[in-house]
Short mmCIF file of C-alpha atoms in Angstrom, two decimals:
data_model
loop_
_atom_site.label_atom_id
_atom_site.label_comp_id
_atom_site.label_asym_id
_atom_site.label_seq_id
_atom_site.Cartn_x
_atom_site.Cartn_y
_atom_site.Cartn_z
CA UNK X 265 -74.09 15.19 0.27
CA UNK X 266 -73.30 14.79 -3.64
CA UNK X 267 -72.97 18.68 -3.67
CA UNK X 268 -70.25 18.81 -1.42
CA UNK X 269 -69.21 15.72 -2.62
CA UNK X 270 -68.64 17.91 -6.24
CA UNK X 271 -67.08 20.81 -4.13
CA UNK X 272 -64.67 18.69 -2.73
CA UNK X 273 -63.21 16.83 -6.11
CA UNK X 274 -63.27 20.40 -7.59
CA UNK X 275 -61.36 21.78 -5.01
CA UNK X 276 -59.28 18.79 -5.14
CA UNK X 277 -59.05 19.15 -8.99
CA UNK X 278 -58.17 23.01 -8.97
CA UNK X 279 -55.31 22.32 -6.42
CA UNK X 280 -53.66 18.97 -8.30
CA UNK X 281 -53.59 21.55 -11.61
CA UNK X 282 -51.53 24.09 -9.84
CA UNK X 283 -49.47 21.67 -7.68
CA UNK X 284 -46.12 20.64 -9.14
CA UNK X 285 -46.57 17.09 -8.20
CA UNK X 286 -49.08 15.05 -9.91
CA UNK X 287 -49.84 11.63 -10.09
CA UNK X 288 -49.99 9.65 -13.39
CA UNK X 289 -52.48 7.18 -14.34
CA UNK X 290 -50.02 3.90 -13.36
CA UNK X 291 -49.52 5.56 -9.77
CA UNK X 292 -46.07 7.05 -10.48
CA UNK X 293 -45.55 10.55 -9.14
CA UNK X 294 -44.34 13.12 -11.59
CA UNK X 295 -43.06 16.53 -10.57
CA UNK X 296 -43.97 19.09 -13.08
CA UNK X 297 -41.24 20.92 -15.13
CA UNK X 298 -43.47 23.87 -15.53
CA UNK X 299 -42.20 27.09 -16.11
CA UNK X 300 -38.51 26.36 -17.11
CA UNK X 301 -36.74 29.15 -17.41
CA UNK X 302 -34.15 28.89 -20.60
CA UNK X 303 -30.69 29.48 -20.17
CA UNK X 304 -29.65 32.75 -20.61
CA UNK X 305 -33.10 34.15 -19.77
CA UNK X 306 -31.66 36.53 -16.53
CA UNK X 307 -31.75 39.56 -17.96
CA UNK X 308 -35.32 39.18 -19.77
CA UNK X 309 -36.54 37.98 -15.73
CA UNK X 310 -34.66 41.13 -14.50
CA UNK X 311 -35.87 43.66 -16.91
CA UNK X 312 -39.56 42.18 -16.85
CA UNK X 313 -39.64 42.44 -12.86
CA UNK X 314 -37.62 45.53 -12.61
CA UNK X 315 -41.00 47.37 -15.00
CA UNK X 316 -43.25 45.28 -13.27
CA UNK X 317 -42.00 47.14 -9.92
CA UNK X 318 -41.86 50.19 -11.20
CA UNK X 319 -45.66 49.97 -12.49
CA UNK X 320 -46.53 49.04 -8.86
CA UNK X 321 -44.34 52.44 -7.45
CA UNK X 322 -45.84 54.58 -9.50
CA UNK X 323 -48.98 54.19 -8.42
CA UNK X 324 -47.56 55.24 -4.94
CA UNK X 325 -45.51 57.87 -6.48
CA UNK X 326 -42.22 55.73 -4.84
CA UNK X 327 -39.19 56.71 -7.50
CA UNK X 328 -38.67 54.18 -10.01
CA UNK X 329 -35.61 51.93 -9.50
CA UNK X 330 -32.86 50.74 -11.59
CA UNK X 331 -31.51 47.40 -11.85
CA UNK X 332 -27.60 47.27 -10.43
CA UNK X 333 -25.36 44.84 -10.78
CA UNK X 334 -23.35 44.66 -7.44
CA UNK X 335 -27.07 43.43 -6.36
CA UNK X 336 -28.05 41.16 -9.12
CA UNK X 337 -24.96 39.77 -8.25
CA UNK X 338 -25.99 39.90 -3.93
CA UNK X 339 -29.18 38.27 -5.27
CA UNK X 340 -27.72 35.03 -7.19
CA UNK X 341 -25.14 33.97 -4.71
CA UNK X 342 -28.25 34.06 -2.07
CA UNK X 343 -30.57 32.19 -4.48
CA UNK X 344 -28.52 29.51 -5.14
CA UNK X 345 -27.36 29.39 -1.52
CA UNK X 346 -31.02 28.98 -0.32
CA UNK X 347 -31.07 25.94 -3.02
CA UNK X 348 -28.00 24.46 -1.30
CA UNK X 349 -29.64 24.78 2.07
CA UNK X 350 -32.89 23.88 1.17
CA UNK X 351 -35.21 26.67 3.17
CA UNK X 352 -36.18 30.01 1.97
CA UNK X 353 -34.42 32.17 5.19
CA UNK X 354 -32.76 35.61 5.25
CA UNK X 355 -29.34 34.19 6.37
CA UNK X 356 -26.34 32.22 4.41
CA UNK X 357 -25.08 28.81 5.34
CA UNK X 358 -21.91 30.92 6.26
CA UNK X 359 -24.31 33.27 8.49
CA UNK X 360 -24.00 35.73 6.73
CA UNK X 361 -27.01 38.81 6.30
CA UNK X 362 -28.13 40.28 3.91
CA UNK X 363 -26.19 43.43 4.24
CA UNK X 364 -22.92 41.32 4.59
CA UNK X 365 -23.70 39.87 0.92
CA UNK X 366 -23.77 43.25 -0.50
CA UNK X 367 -20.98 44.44 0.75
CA UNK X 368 -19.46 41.48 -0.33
CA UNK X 369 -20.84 42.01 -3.38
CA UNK X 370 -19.02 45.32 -3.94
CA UNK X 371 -22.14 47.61 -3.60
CA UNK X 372 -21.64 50.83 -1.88
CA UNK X 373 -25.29 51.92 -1.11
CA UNK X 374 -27.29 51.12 1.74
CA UNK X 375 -29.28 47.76 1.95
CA UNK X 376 -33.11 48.70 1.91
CA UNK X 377 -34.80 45.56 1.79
CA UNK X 378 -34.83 42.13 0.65
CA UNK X 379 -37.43 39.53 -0.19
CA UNK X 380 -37.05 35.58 -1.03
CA UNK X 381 -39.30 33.31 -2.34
CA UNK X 382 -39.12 28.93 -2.61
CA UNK X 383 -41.94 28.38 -5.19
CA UNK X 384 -42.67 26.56 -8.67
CA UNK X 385 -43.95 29.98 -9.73
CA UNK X 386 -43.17 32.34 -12.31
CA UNK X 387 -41.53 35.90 -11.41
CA UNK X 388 -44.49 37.79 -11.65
CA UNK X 389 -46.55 35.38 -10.23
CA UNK X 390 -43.78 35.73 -7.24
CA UNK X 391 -44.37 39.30 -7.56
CA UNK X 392 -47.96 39.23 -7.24
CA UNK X 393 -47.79 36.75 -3.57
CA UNK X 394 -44.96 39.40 -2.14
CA UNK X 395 -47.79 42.26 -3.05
CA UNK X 396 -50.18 40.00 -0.72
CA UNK X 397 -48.11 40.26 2.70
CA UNK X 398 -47.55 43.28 3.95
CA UNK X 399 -43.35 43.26 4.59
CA UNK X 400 -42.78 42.20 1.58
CA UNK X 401 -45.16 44.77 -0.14
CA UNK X 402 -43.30 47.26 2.02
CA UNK X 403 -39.93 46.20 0.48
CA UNK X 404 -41.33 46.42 -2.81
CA UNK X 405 -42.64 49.69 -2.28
CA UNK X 406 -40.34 51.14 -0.24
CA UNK X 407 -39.38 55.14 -1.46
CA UNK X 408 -36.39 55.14 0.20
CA UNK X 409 -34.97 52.40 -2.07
CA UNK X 410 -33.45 53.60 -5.30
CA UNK X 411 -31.81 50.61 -6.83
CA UNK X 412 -32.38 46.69 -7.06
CA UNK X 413 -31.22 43.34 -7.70
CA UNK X 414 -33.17 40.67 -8.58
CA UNK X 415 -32.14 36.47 -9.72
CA UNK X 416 -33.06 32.96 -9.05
CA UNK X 417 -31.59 29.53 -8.85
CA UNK X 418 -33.51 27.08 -11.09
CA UNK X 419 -32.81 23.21 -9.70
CA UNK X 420 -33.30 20.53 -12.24
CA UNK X 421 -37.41 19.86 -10.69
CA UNK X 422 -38.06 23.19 -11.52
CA UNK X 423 -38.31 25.22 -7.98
CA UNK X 424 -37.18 28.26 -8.23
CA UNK X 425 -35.14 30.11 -5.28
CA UNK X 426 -36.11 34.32 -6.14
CA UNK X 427 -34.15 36.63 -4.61
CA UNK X 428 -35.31 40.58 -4.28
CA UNK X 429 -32.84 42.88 -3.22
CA UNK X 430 -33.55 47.08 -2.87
CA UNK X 431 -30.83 49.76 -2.02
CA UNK X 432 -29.90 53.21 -1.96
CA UNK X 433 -26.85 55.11 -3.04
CA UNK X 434 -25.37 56.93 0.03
CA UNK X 435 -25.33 60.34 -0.27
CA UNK X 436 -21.26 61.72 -0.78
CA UNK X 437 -20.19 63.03 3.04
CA UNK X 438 -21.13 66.68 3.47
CA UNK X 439 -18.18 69.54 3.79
CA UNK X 440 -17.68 71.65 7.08
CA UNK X 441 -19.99 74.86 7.61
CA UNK X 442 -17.47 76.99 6.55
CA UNK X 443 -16.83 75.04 3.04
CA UNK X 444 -20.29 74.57 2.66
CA UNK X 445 -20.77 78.60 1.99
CA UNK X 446 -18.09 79.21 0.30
CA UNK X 447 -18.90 76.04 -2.10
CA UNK X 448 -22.57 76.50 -1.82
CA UNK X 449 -23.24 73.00 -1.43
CA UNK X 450 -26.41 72.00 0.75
CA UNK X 451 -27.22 68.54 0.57
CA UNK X 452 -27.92 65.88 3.74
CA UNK X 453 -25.53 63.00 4.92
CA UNK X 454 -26.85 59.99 4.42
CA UNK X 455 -26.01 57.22 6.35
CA UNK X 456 -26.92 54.04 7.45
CA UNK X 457 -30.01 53.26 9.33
CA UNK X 458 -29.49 50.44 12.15
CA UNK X 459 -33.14 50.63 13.45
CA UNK X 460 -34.61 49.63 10.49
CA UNK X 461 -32.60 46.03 9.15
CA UNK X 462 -35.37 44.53 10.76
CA UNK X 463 -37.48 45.93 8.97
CA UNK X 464 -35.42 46.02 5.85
CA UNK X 465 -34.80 42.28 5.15
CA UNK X 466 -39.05 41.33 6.12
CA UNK X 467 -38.73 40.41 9.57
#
């Protein structure tokens, strides 16, 4: 009985030091500031993740990706919209998806994925969990995806809203047969694929 006794405050202990809510010695709850991200630290969190990815795609010989900014920009307005709503979801308090935000956001390409995240956890850490569950780990390693964007929201208790969001540039339209020879160009259309927004935002 004391043995499980000692498993239990351990196991007690090991989750209190992780939680962002402790309780002091007087009984007042604190919420833990923990990883505060300063101001003006976006594109250190963007560059870190964006190598971070690409370490992970290489080992699956996915192309590396490149941070753009039509995205970056898809990804804020969705972090800080998830803050205002308070629940990590795929859809805006306008109803909007995914691939209306970047369009809205000016990006040409073609959504690929996109991955969110409510947590007191650092981007990498963030990174790590997605790697865990297989849609997200999909998104991340998706080789059809070319391009990202990647922000937060930080509110004043420190949870942090991530947003993940992969593309592709569309390929330019192809010319007819007959100016295809004479121009010698021979590359595919690339368009968008309906089937797989299902897929593409982790549902």
């Amino acid at each position: 009985m004391k043995r499980l006794i000692s498993v239990a405050l351990l196991s007690t202990a090991v989750l209190a030091a992780c939680s962002p809510v402790t309780t002091g010695a007087d009984g007042t709850v604190r919420v833990s500031k923990g990883y505060r991200i300063p101001a003006g630290g976006e594109a250190q969190i963007q560059y870190r993740m964006l190598d971070s990815m690409n370490a992970l795609r290489k080992t699956v010989n996915a192309p590396p990706l490149v941070l753009n900014a039509q995205l970056n920009a898809a990804a804020a307005t969705h972090s800080r919209d998830m803050s205002v709503q308070n629940r990590p979801w795929h859809f805006g308090s306008d109803g909007s998806s995914p691939l209306d935000r970047v369009k809205r956001a000016g990006y040409g390409g073609r959504l690929v994925g996109e991955a969110i995240s409510e947590t007191f956890e650092t981007e990498l850490e963030t990174l790590a969990a997605w790697m865990e569950e297989p849609a997200t780990k999909e998104i991340i390693l998706d080789p059809q995806a070319r391009e990202m964007g990647f922000d937060y929201f930080q509110e004043p208790n420190g949870k942090i809203w991530w947003t993940l969001v992969t593309g592709a540039p569309v390929a330019p339209e192809v010319a007819p047969a007959s100016q295809r020879l004479s121009a010698g160009v021979g590359s595919a259309v690339g368009g968008f694929d309906l089937s797989r927004m299902d897929a593409a935002i982790g549902n």
